[in-house]
Each structure stands twice: as structure tokens, then as C-alpha cells.
Short mmCIF file of C-alpha atoms in Angstrom, two decimals:
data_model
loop_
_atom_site.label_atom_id
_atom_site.label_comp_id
_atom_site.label_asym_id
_atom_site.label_seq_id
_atom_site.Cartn_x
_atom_site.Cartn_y
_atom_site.Cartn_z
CA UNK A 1210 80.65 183.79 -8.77
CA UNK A 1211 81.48 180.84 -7.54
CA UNK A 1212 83.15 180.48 -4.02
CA UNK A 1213 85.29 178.23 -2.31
CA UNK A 1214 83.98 174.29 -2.16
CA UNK A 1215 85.17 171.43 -0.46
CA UNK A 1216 84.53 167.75 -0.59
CA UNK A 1217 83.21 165.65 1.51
CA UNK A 1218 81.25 167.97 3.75
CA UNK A 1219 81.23 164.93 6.51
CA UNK A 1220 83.41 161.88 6.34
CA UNK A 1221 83.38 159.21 8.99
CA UNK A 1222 86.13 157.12 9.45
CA UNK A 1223 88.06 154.04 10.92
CA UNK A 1224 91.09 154.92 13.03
CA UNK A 1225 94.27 153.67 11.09
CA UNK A 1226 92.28 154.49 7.82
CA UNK A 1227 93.84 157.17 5.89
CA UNK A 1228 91.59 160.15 4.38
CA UNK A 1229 91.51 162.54 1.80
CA UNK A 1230 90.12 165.94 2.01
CA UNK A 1231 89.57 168.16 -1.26
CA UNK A 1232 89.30 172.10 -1.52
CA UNK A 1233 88.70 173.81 -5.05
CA UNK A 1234 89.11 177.56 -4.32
CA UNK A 1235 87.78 180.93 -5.55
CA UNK A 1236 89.50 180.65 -9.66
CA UNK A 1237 92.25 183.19 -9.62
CA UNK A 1238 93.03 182.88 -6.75
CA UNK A 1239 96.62 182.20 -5.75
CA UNK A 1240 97.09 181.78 -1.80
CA UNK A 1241 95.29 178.71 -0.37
CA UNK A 1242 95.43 177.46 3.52
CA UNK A 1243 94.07 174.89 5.49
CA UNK A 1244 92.97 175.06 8.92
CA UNK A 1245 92.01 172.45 11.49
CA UNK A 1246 89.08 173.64 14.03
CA UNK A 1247 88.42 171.55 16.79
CA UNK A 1248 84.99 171.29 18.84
CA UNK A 1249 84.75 174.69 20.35
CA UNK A 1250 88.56 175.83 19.39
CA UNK A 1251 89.32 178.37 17.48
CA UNK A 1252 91.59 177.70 14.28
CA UNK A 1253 94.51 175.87 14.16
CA UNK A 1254 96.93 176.84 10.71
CA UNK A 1255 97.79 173.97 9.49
CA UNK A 1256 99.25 175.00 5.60
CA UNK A 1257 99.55 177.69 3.55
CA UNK A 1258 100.17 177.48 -0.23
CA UNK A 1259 101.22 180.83 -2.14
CA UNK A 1260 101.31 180.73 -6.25
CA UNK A 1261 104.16 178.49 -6.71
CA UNK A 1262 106.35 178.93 -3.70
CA UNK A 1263 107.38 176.13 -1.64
CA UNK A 1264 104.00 175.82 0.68
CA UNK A 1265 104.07 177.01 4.08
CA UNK A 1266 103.83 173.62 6.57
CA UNK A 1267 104.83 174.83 9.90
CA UNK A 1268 101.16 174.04 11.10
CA UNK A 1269 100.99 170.81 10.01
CA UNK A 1270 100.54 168.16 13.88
CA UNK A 1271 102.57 165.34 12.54
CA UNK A 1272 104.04 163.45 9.53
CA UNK A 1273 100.72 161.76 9.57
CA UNK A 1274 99.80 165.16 7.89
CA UNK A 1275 100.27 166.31 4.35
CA UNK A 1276 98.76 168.70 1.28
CA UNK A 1277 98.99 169.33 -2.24
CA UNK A 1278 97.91 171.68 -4.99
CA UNK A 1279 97.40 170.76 -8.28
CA UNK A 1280 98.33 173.30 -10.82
CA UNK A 1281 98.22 175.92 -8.53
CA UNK A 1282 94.07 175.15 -7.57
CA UNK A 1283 92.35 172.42 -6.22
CA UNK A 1284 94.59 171.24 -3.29
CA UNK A 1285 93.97 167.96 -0.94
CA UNK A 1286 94.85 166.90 2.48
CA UNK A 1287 95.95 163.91 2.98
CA UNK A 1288 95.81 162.65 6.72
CA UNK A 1289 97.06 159.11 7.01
CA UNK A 1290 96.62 156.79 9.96
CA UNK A 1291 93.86 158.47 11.41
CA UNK A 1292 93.95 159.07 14.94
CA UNK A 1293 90.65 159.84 16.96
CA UNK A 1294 92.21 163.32 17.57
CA UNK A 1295 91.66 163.89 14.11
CA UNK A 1296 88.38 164.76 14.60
CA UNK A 1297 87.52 168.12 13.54
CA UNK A 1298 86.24 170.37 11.08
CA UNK A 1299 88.93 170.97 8.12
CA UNK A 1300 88.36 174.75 6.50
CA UNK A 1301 90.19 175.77 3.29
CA UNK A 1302 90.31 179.00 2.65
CA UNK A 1303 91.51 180.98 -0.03
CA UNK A 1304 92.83 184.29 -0.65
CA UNK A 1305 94.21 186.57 -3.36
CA UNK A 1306 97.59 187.69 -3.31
CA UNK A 1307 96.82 190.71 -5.32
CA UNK A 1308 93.67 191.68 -3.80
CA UNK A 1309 93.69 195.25 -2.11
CA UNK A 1310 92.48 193.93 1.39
CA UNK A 1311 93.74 190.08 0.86
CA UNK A 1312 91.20 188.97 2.08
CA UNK A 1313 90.17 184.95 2.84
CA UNK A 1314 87.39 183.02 1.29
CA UNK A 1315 86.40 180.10 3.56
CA UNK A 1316 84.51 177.27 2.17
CA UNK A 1317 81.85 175.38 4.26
CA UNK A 1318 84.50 172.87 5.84
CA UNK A 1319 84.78 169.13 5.98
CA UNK A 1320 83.81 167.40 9.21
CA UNK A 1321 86.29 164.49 9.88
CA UNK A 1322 85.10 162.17 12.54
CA UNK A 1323 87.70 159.49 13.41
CA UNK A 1324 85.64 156.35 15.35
CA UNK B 159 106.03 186.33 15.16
CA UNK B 160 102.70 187.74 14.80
CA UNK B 161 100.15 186.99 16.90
CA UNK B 162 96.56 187.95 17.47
CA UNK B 163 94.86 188.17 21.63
CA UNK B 164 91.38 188.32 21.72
CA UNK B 165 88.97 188.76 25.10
CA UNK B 166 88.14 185.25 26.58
CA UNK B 167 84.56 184.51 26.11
CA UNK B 168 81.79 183.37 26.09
CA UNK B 169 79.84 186.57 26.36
CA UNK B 170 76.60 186.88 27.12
CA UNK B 171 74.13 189.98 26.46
CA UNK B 172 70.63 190.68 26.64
CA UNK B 173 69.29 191.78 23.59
CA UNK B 174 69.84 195.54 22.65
CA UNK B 175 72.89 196.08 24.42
CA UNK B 176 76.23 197.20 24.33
CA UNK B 177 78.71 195.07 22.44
CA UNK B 178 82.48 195.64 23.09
CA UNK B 179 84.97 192.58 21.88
CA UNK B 180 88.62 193.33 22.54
CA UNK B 181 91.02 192.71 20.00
CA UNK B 182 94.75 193.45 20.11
CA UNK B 183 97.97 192.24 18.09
CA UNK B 184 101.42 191.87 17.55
CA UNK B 185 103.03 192.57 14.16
CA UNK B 186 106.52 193.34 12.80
CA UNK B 187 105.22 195.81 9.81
CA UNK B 188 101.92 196.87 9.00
CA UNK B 189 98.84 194.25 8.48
CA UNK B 190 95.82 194.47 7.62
CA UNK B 191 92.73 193.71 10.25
CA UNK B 192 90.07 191.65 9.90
CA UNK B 193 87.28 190.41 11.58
CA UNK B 194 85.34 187.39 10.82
CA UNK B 195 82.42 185.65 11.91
CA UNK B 196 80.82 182.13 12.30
CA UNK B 197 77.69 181.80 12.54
CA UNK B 198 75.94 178.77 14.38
CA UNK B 199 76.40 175.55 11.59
CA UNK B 200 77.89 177.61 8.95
CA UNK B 201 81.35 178.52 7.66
CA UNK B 202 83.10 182.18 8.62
CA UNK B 203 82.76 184.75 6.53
CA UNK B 204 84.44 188.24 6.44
CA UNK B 205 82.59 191.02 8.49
CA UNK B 206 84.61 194.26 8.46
CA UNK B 207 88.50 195.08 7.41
CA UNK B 208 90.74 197.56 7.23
CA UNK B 209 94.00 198.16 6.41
CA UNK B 210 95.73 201.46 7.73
CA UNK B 211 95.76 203.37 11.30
CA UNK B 212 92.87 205.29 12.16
CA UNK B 213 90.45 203.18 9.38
CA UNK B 214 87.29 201.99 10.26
CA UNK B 215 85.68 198.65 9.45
CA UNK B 216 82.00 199.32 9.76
CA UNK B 217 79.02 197.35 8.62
CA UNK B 218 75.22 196.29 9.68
CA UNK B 219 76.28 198.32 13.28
CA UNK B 220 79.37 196.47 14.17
CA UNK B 221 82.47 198.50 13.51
CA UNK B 222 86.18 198.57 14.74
CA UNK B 223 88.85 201.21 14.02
CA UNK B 224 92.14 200.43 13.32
CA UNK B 225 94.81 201.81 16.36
CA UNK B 226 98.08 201.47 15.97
CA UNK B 227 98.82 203.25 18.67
CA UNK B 228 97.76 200.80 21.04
CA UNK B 229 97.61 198.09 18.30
CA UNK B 230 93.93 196.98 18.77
CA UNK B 231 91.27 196.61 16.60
CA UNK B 232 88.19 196.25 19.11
CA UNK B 233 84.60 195.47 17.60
CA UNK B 234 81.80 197.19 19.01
CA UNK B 235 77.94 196.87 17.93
CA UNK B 236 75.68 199.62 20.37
CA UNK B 237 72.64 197.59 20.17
CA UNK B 238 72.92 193.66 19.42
CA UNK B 239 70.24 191.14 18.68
CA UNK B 240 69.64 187.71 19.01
CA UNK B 241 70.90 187.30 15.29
CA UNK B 242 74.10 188.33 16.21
CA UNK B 243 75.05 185.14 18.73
CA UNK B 244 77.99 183.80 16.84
CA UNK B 245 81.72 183.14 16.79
CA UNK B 246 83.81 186.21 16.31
CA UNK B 247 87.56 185.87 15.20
CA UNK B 248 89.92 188.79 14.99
CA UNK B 249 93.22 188.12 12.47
CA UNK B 250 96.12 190.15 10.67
CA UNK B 251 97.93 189.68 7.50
CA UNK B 252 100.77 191.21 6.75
CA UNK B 253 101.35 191.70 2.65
CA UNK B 254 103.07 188.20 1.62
CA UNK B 255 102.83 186.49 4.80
CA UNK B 256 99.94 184.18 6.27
CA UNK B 257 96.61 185.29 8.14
CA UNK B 258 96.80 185.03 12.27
CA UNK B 259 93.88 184.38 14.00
CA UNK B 260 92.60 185.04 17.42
CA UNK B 261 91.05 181.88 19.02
CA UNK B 262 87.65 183.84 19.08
CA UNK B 263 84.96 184.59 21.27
CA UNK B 264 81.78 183.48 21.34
CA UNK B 265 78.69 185.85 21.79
CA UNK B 266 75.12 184.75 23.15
CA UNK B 267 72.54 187.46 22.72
CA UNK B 268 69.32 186.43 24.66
CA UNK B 269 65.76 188.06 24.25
#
């Protein structure tokens, strides 16, 4: 089946611009996070969505910062202002809550670069 | 909170030899252990789990047993190749909280 995708894969931007970053994950399932990994780091939470409980956003760096999920699927991250610290690689990943192992499902990532 | 310690890397093997990558964690019940990998340009993807003391993830030669007696979950491999130079990321989840990830440690196999 299908597994998690995200949109862009690469997205170049101004600093000061704001962005938007999409994940659709695995259907069914009803956990979704975001992670931030930087250039040789390993990864950085940044929010964690769970069926229709109030998301998770102790990760998030800054007010700059910000998600939603639609309907309980496709969620986007919003970063506004960008700052060239932005730069990373953005990985959603998705889990179910019911699985036996709960398990996450990465998708491929967006790579953010901030000029 | 929970928290996941892996070895500092890199690490650096020749090929065909002994693989040991230290893993330990902190957790206020009892989570499940992963480990996942990323390979060179690509995304991570699950390589082994398990989810009670004394299991054992095992697949394509890696494996790493579950020990809550010293809560660790080390991954071992007894003969790696040059495929194998990647990313590797030990985490936890504990039932209805979030994953915890280890900063992971990178492994170059040379020929």
C-alpha cells in the first residue's frame, strides 16, 4: 500500500518568507509527528498529533513554528519568517495507535533550505 | 521523562567485522524498542523491534535483545558489509505517549 508522502521534497527559500510543508500519512493511521533533522543531527521532535487529542507541541523552536491536521490526515507545517536556521530536512512520520508494535512510518522528508 | 543514550559515533569497521552499537534508555513503564535506520540519501525505515524483556529484534544479521535489567537494547551484526554504512537510531514508545529517539550513530564499513 501506499506509504507516507510529503510535499515538496526540496524547497528553497527567502529568509522572512514563510513556508508550507505537507505530509499525507499511511490511511488509517491515527498518530502523526513531525521532526526537524539538521545536517548531521539526529532528530529533533518537533509535534505530535494523536486521533483527535489536543496535538503534542512541546518540540516546536519558536512561535515562528506551527502544524495542522486536517480531518485527522494530511497535516502541514507552517514555518513563518524563515530564519536561515531553518534549514533542514522536515520528516513526518506516522504511526498507528492500535498497531501491536506502534510502529512509525517515515516519509522521504522535505529539504528546507533558507538563503 | 524518557529518554534514549546511544554510543557516540562515527564508527568505523572494516568489512566483515564485529558490529556492537550501544543502546540504553530511560522509561517510566514499559516501551517498546526500536531500531531504525537511514540509509545514505534516503528516509529511515524500521529495522528490528520488540516489545517485552528478554525479546529479540533480529533481521538480515543485525539483532538486539530487549534487557530490562540493565535497560539496553544494543544492536549487534557479527559480520558487516559495506551495505550496511548508514545512520542507526535507537527509540522507545511507551503505549499512548510519543517515540524518543537516540541522536544516532553513524557506521562506515570499508572494503
Amino acid at each position: 500500500g501506499a506509504g507516507v508522502s510529503q510535499s515538496p521534497s526540496n524547497k528553497v527559500t527567502e529568509k522572512g518568507k514563510d513556508v508550507e510543508l505537507r505530509c499525507d500519512p499511511i490511511s488509517g493511521h491515527t498518530a502523526l509527528y513531525w521532526y526537524r533533522q539538521s545536517l548531521g543531527q539526529g532528530l529533533e521532535f518537533l509535534i505530535y498529533f494523536q486521533g483527535n487529542s489536543a496535538p503534542d507541541k512541546s518540540g516546536l523552536p519558536s512561535d515562528r513554528f506551527s502544524a495542522e491536521r486536517t480531518g485527522g490526515s494530511v497535516s502541514t507545517l507552517t514555518i513563518q519568517r524563515t530564519q536561515q536556521e531553518d534549514s533542514a530536512v522536515y520528516l513526518c512520520a506516522s504511526s498507528s495507535a492500535t498497531g501491536e508494535l506502534y510502529e512509525q512510518y517515515f516519509g522521504p522528508g522535505t529539504r528546507l533550505t533558507v538563503t | 521523562g524518557n529518554s534514549v543514550t546511544q554510543m557516540e559515533g562515527p564508527v568505523t569497521l572494516s568489512e566483515e567485522a564485529f558490529l556492537t552499537i550501544n543502546c540504553t534508555y530511560t522509561a517510566t513503564g514499559y516501551p517498546s524498542l526500536f531500531w531504525y535506520v537511514q540509509y545514505p540519501g534516503e528516509g529511515l525505515q524500521l529495522l528490528l523491534k520488540a516489545t517485552k524483556a528478554d525479546d529479540k529484534g533480529s533481521i538480515k544479521g543485525f539483532e538486539a535483545t530487549y534487557r530490562k535489567e540493565t535497560t539496553s537494547f544494543h544492536l549487534e551484526k557479527g559480520s558487516v558489509q559495506v551495505s550496511d554504512s548508514a545512520v542507526y537510531f535507537c527509540a522507545l514508545r511507551e503505549r499512548g505517549q510519543n517515540f524518543v529517539f537516540g541522536p544516532g550513530t553513524r557506521l562506515s564499513v570499508l572494503p
